Amino acid sequence: MTPTTLLCLSLALLTTTCVGQDQISLNPTRPTIANAATIQDKGVLQVETGYDAYPDNPPGNQQTVDTNLTFAALEKLRLDLTWSAFNHEHDDSGTTNGIGTITLGGKYVLHKEDYHRPAPGVAFQYELELPTASQTDLNNLGQQFTVLINHHYGKQGDLDIIANGSIVQANCQQKCNYGGQQSFAVSYHLQAQTRLYAEVFGQNVSQSNTPPGTYVFTGFYRQVSSFFGFDGGLRFGVSNHSSTYGTTIGLVFGKRMYPESAKN
């Protein structure tokens, strides 16, 4: 079964059974690079798909269509499966098109956030990248370990401060490259269903959908219902070797896999 076929089946499963379901809490990982130290409700399957493009030199034209499946197996544990359904790279060495690598991992919430307490939420995330791409130039073997921190401020928790830091090991099928990724984001709830984002992030090892460099980002997330939302935004490179600009747009779907009475 191809990744595209699996995505279509997942979306069909999520969208055909939403009517009459209980309300669920989605926790999108997009549009920012920074990720909150929270997960969706226990028992909820979440599917995100998005398009990311960095069309300007340096370092070259890079475009990806990524898909992310997450399942909250426990109240504090989320299991992740991510792949690049399509990956396009063009630089001085040539052009490469194909399916990108698959990433397996998960997130564990060490300390759950409480709006009424000063201590932030803390979580750890691990990702193992497997060399399963359709083109040799797109294959990669590596791993990433991330610490995630966030806290909401204000009477209604409208302002969310998010900080991430990670260690990256990449290209290990040849010789491992080591690097890191740091990100700081601010989210403001313009309405109950709409969030605005601002972010600064940097990395010195290329990720599946982001070239190396330092960037600033502005974007939004709109939750249409408890089962569906969409996001987007623009990134601008501010370091010498980063891509001049980039754009992202995505969709998120959610479905509870067993009755709400079985959550606890």
CSV table of C-alpha atoms in Angstrom, one decimal:
chain,number,residue,atom,x,y,z
A,1,MET,CA,0.0,0.0,0.0
A,2,THR,CA,1.5,3.4,-1.0
A,3,PRO,CA,1.6,6.3,1.3
A,4,THR,CA,-0.9,8.2,-0.9
A,5,THR,CA,-3.4,5.3,-0.7
A,6,LEU,CA,-3.0,5.1,3.1
A,7,LEU,CA,-3.6,8.9,3.4
A,8,CYS,CA,-6.8,8.6,1.4
A,9,LEU,CA,-8.1,5.7,3.5
A,10,SER,CA,-7.3,7.6,6.7
A,11,LEU,CA,-9.1,10.7,5.6
A,12,ALA,CA,-12.1,8.7,4.5
A,13,LEU,CA,-12.2,7.0,7.9
A,14,LEU,CA,-12.1,10.3,9.7
A,15,THR,CA,-14.5,12.3,7.6
A,16,THR,CA,-17.3,9.6,7.1
A,17,THR,CA,-17.8,9.0,10.8
A,18,CYS,CA,-17.8,12.5,12.3
A,19,VAL,CA,-21.5,13.1,12.4
A,20,GLY,CA,-23.0,12.5,15.8
A,21,GLN,CA,-19.6,12.0,17.5
A,22,ASP,CA,-18.7,13.6,20.9
A,23,GLN,CA,-16.6,16.7,21.0
A,24,ILE,CA,-12.8,16.0,20.9
A,25,SER,CA,-9.7,18.1,21.4
A,26,LEU,CA,-7.4,18.3,18.5
A,27,ASN,CA,-3.7,19.2,19.0
A,28,PRO,CA,-2.2,20.2,15.6
A,29,THR,CA,1.6,20.0,15.2
A,30,ARG,CA,1.4,22.6,12.5
A,31,PRO,CA,1.8,25.4,11.3
A,32,THR,CA,4.8,26.2,13.5
A,33,ILE,CA,8.0,24.2,13.9
A,34,ALA,CA,7.6,24.6,17.7
A,35,ASN,CA,5.3,22.1,19.2
A,36,ALA,CA,3.3,22.3,22.4
A,37,ALA,CA,3.9,20.0,25.4
A,38,THR,CA,0.3,18.6,25.0
A,39,ILE,CA,-1.4,15.9,23.0
A,40,GLN,CA,-4.9,15.3,21.8
A,41,ASP,CA,-7.5,13.4,23.9
A,42,LYS,CA,-6.8,9.8,24.8
A,43,GLY,CA,-8.1,7.5,22.1
A,44,VAL,CA,-8.1,10.1,19.4
A,45,LEU,CA,-6.5,9.4,16.0
A,46,GLN,CA,-5.3,12.6,14.3
A,47,VAL,CA,-4.2,13.0,10.7
A,48,GLU,CA,-2.4,16.1,9.4
A,49,THR,CA,-1.3,16.7,5.8
A,50,GLY,CA,0.4,19.8,4.6
A,51,TYR,CA,2.4,21.3,1.7
A,52,ASP,CA,5.7,23.2,2.4
A,53,ALA,CA,7.6,25.1,-0.3
A,54,TYR,CA,11.0,26.9,-0.3
A,55,PRO,CA,11.2,27.9,-3.9
A,56,ASP,CA,14.0,30.4,-3.8
A,57,ASN,CA,17.8,30.1,-3.7
A,58,PRO,CA,19.8,29.5,-1.5
A,59,PRO,CA,19.9,26.5,-0.9
A,60,GLY,CA,17.6,25.5,-3.8
A,61,ASN,CA,14.0,24.7,-4.6
A,62,GLN,CA,12.5,22.4,-2.0
A,63,GLN,CA,8.9,21.3,-1.9
A,64,THR,CA,7.2,18.6,0.2
A,65,VAL,CA,3.8,17.1,0.9
A,66,ASP,CA,4.0,15.6,4.4
A,67,THR,CA,1.5,13.5,6.2
A,68,ASN,CA,1.5,12.9,10.0
A,69,LEU,CA,-0.6,10.3,11.8
A,70,THR,CA,-0.7,10.5,15.6
A,71,PHE,CA,-2.7,8.4,18.1
A,72,ALA,CA,-3.0,9.1,21.8
A,73,ALA,CA,-2.7,5.6,23.2
A,74,LEU,CA,-2.6,6.9,26.8
A,75,GLU,CA,-3.5,10.2,28.5
A,76,LYS,CA,0.2,11.2,28.4
A,77,LEU,CA,1.5,9.1,25.5
A,78,ARG,CA,1.1,9.8,21.7
A,79,LEU,CA,2.4,7.5,19.0
A,80,ASP,CA,3.5,9.1,15.7
A,81,LEU,CA,4.0,8.0,12.1
A,82,THR,CA,5.1,10.6,9.5
A,83,TRP,CA,6.1,10.4,5.9
A,84,SER,CA,6.7,12.7,2.9
A,85,ALA,CA,4.2,11.6,0.3
A,86,PHE,CA,6.0,13.8,-2.2
A,87,ASN,CA,9.4,15.4,-2.1
A,88,HIS,CA,11.0,17.7,-4.7
A,89,GLU,CA,14.6,19.0,-4.4
A,90,HIS,CA,16.5,21.1,-6.9
A,91,ASP,CA,20.0,22.5,-6.5
A,92,ASP,CA,23.3,22.7,-8.3
A,93,SER,CA,23.7,19.0,-8.3
A,94,GLY,CA,20.4,18.3,-10.1
A,95,THR,CA,16.7,17.6,-9.5
A,96,THR,CA,15.2,14.8,-7.4
A,97,ASN,CA,11.5,13.8,-7.1
A,98,GLY,CA,10.0,11.0,-5.1
A,99,ILE,CA,8.5,9.7,-1.9
A,100,GLY,CA,10.5,10.8,1.2
A,101,THR,CA,11.5,9.0,4.3
A,102,ILE,CA,9.2,7.6,7.0
A,103,THR,CA,9.5,8.7,10.6
A,104,LEU,CA,8.4,6.7,13.6
A,105,GLY,CA,8.2,7.9,17.2
A,106,GLY,CA,6.1,9.4,19.9
A,107,LYS,CA,5.6,12.1,22.5
A,108,TYR,CA,5.4,11.7,26.3
A,109,VAL,CA,3.9,14.4,28.5
A,110,LEU,CA,6.1,14.5,31.6
A,111,HIS,CA,4.2,17.4,33.3
A,112,LYS,CA,0.8,18.4,32.1
A,113,GLU,CA,0.1,22.1,31.8
A,114,ASP,CA,-2.3,23.8,34.2
A,115,TYR,CA,-3.5,27.4,33.3
A,116,HIS,CA,-3.8,28.3,36.9
A,117,ARG,CA,-0.3,27.3,38.0
A,118,PRO,CA,3.0,29.0,37.0
A,119,ALA,CA,4.8,25.8,36.1
A,120,PRO,CA,4.8,25.1,32.3
A,121,GLY,CA,3.9,21.9,30.6
A,122,VAL,CA,6.9,19.7,29.7
A,123,ALA,CA,7.1,16.8,27.2
A,124,PHE,CA,9.7,14.8,25.3
A,125,GLN,CA,9.5,13.7,21.7
A,126,TYR,CA,11.5,11.1,19.9
A,127,GLU,CA,11.6,10.5,16.1
A,128,LEU,CA,13.5,7.7,14.2
A,129,GLU,CA,13.9,8.5,10.5
A,130,LEU,CA,14.1,5.4,8.2
A,131,PRO,CA,15.7,5.3,4.7
A,132,THR,CA,12.5,4.2,2.9
A,133,ALA,CA,12.4,6.9,0.2
A,134,SER,CA,11.9,6.1,-3.5
A,135,GLN,CA,15.0,8.0,-4.6
A,136,THR,CA,18.6,7.5,-3.3
A,137,ASP,CA,19.1,11.2,-2.8
A,138,LEU,CA,16.1,11.4,-0.6
A,139,ASN,CA,17.0,8.5,1.7
A,140,ASN,CA,18.0,9.2,5.2
A,141,LEU,CA,18.7,7.4,8.4
A,142,GLY,CA,18.7,9.4,11.6
A,143,GLN,CA,16.9,10.4,14.8
A,144,GLN,CA,15.8,13.4,16.7
A,145,PHE,CA,15.2,14.0,20.4
A,146,THR,CA,13.2,17.1,21.4
A,147,VAL,CA,12.3,18.8,24.7
A,148,LEU,CA,9.0,20.7,24.5
A,149,ILE,CA,7.8,23.4,26.9
A,150,ASN,CA,4.7,25.6,26.8
A,151,HIS,CA,2.3,27.6,29.0
A,152,HIS,CA,-0.9,29.6,28.5
A,153,TYR,CA,-1.2,33.0,30.1
A,154,GLY,CA,-4.1,35.3,30.7
A,155,LYS,CA,-7.5,34.7,32.4
A,156,GLN,CA,-8.7,32.7,29.4
A,157,GLY,CA,-5.3,31.3,28.4
A,158,ASP,CA,-5.4,33.3,25.2
A,159,LEU,CA,-1.6,33.7,25.0
A,160,ASP,CA,0.5,30.6,24.6
A,161,ILE,CA,4.3,30.6,24.9
A,162,ILE,CA,6.1,27.6,23.3
A,163,ALA,CA,9.8,26.7,23.3
A,164,ASN,CA,11.5,23.6,21.8
A,165,GLY,CA,15.1,22.4,21.6
A,166,SER,CA,16.3,19.3,19.9
A,167,ILE,CA,19.4,17.2,19.0
A,168,VAL,CA,19.5,15.8,15.5
A,169,GLN,CA,21.4,12.9,14.0
A,170,ALA,CA,21.1,12.7,10.2
A,171,ASN,CA,22.5,10.9,7.1
A,172,CYS,CA,23.7,7.9,9.2
A,173,GLN,CA,23.6,5.5,6.3
A,174,GLN,CA,26.9,7.2,5.2
A,175,LYS,CA,28.4,9.3,8.0
A,176,CYS,CA,26.3,10.7,10.7
A,177,ASN,CA,25.9,14.5,10.8
A,178,TYR,CA,25.0,16.1,14.1
A,179,GLY,CA,23.1,19.3,14.7
A,180,GLY,CA,20.2,20.8,16.5
A,181,GLN,CA,16.9,22.7,16.1
A,182,GLN,CA,15.7,25.5,18.4
A,183,SER,CA,12.4,27.3,18.1
A,184,PHE,CA,10.4,29.9,20.1
A,185,ALA,CA,6.8,30.6,19.2
A,186,VAL,CA,3.9,32.7,20.5
A,187,SER,CA,0.3,31.8,19.8
A,188,TYR,CA,-2.7,34.1,20.4
A,189,HIS,CA,-6.3,33.0,20.5
A,190,LEU,CA,-8.0,35.6,18.4
A,191,GLN,CA,-11.2,33.7,18.9
A,192,ALA,CA,-12.0,30.3,20.4
A,193,GLN,CA,-11.5,28.7,17.0
A,194,THR,CA,-8.7,30.9,15.6
A,195,ARG,CA,-5.1,31.2,16.6
A,196,LEU,CA,-2.4,33.6,15.3
A,197,TYR,CA,1.2,32.5,15.4
A,198,ALA,CA,4.6,34.2,15.4
A,199,GLU,CA,7.8,32.2,15.6
A,200,VAL,CA,11.6,32.3,15.3
A,201,PHE,CA,13.5,29.1,14.7
A,202,GLY,CA,16.8,27.9,13.5
A,203,GLN,CA,18.5,24.6,12.6
A,204,ASN,CA,21.9,23.6,11.1
A,205,VAL,CA,20.8,20.2,9.7
A,206,SER,CA,18.2,19.9,7.0
A,207,GLN,CA,14.8,18.4,8.0
A,208,SER,CA,12.3,16.7,5.7
A,209,ASN,CA,10.4,19.9,5.0
A,210,THR,CA,12.8,22.7,6.1
A,211,PRO,CA,16.2,23.7,4.7
A,212,PRO,CA,19.0,24.7,7.2
A,213,GLY,CA,19.0,28.3,8.4
A,214,THR,CA,17.3,30.8,10.7
A,215,TYR,CA,13.7,31.9,10.0
A,216,VAL,CA,10.9,34.0,11.2
A,217,PHE,CA,7.3,32.8,10.7
A,218,THR,CA,3.8,34.3,10.8
A,219,GLY,CA,0.7,32.2,10.4
A,220,PHE,CA,-2.7,31.0,11.7
A,221,TYR,CA,-4.7,27.9,12.6
A,222,ARG,CA,-8.5,27.8,12.2
A,223,GLN,CA,-10.5,25.0,13.8
A,224,VAL,CA,-13.7,24.7,11.8
A,225,SER,CA,-15.1,22.0,14.1
A,226,SER,CA,-13.8,19.6,16.7
A,227,PHE,CA,-13.0,17.2,13.9
A,228,PHE,CA,-11.4,19.4,11.3
A,229,GLY,CA,-9.1,22.5,11.0
A,230,PHE,CA,-6.7,24.1,8.6
A,231,ASP,CA,-3.6,26.3,8.9
A,232,GLY,CA,-1.0,28.2,6.9
A,233,GLY,CA,1.7,30.9,7.0
A,234,LEU,CA,4.9,32.4,5.6
A,235,ARG,CA,8.5,31.9,6.6
A,236,PHE,CA,11.3,34.3,5.9
A,237,GLY,CA,15.0,33.4,6.1
A,238,VAL,CA,17.1,35.9,8.1
A,239,SER,CA,20.5,34.1,8.0
A,240,ASN,CA,23.0,34.1,5.2
A,241,HIS,CA,22.4,30.6,4.0
A,242,SER,CA,18.7,30.1,4.7
A,243,SER,CA,16.1,30.0,2.0
A,244,THR,CA,14.8,33.6,1.2
A,245,TYR,CA,11.2,32.7,1.9
A,246,GLY,CA,8.8,29.7,2.3
A,247,THR,CA,5.1,29.0,2.6
A,248,THR,CA,3.1,26.3,4.4
A,249,ILE,CA,-0.5,25.2,4.3
A,250,GLY,CA,-2.1,22.2,6.0
A,251,LEU,CA,-5.2,20.3,7.1
A,252,VAL,CA,-5.9,18.4,10.3
A,253,PHE,CA,-8.6,15.7,10.9
A,254,GLY,CA,-9.5,13.9,14.1
A,255,LYS,CA,-11.6,10.9,15.2
A,256,ARG,CA,-12.1,9.1,18.5
A,257,MET,CA,-11.3,5.5,18.0
A,258,TYR,CA,-13.4,4.2,20.9
A,259,PRO,CA,-16.3,5.7,23.0
A,260,GLU,CA,-15.6,8.6,25.4
A,261,SER,CA,-16.6,6.5,28.3
A,262,ALA,CA,-13.5,4.3,27.7
A,263,LYS,CA,-11.1,7.3,28.1
A,264,ASN,CA,-10.3,6.8,31.8
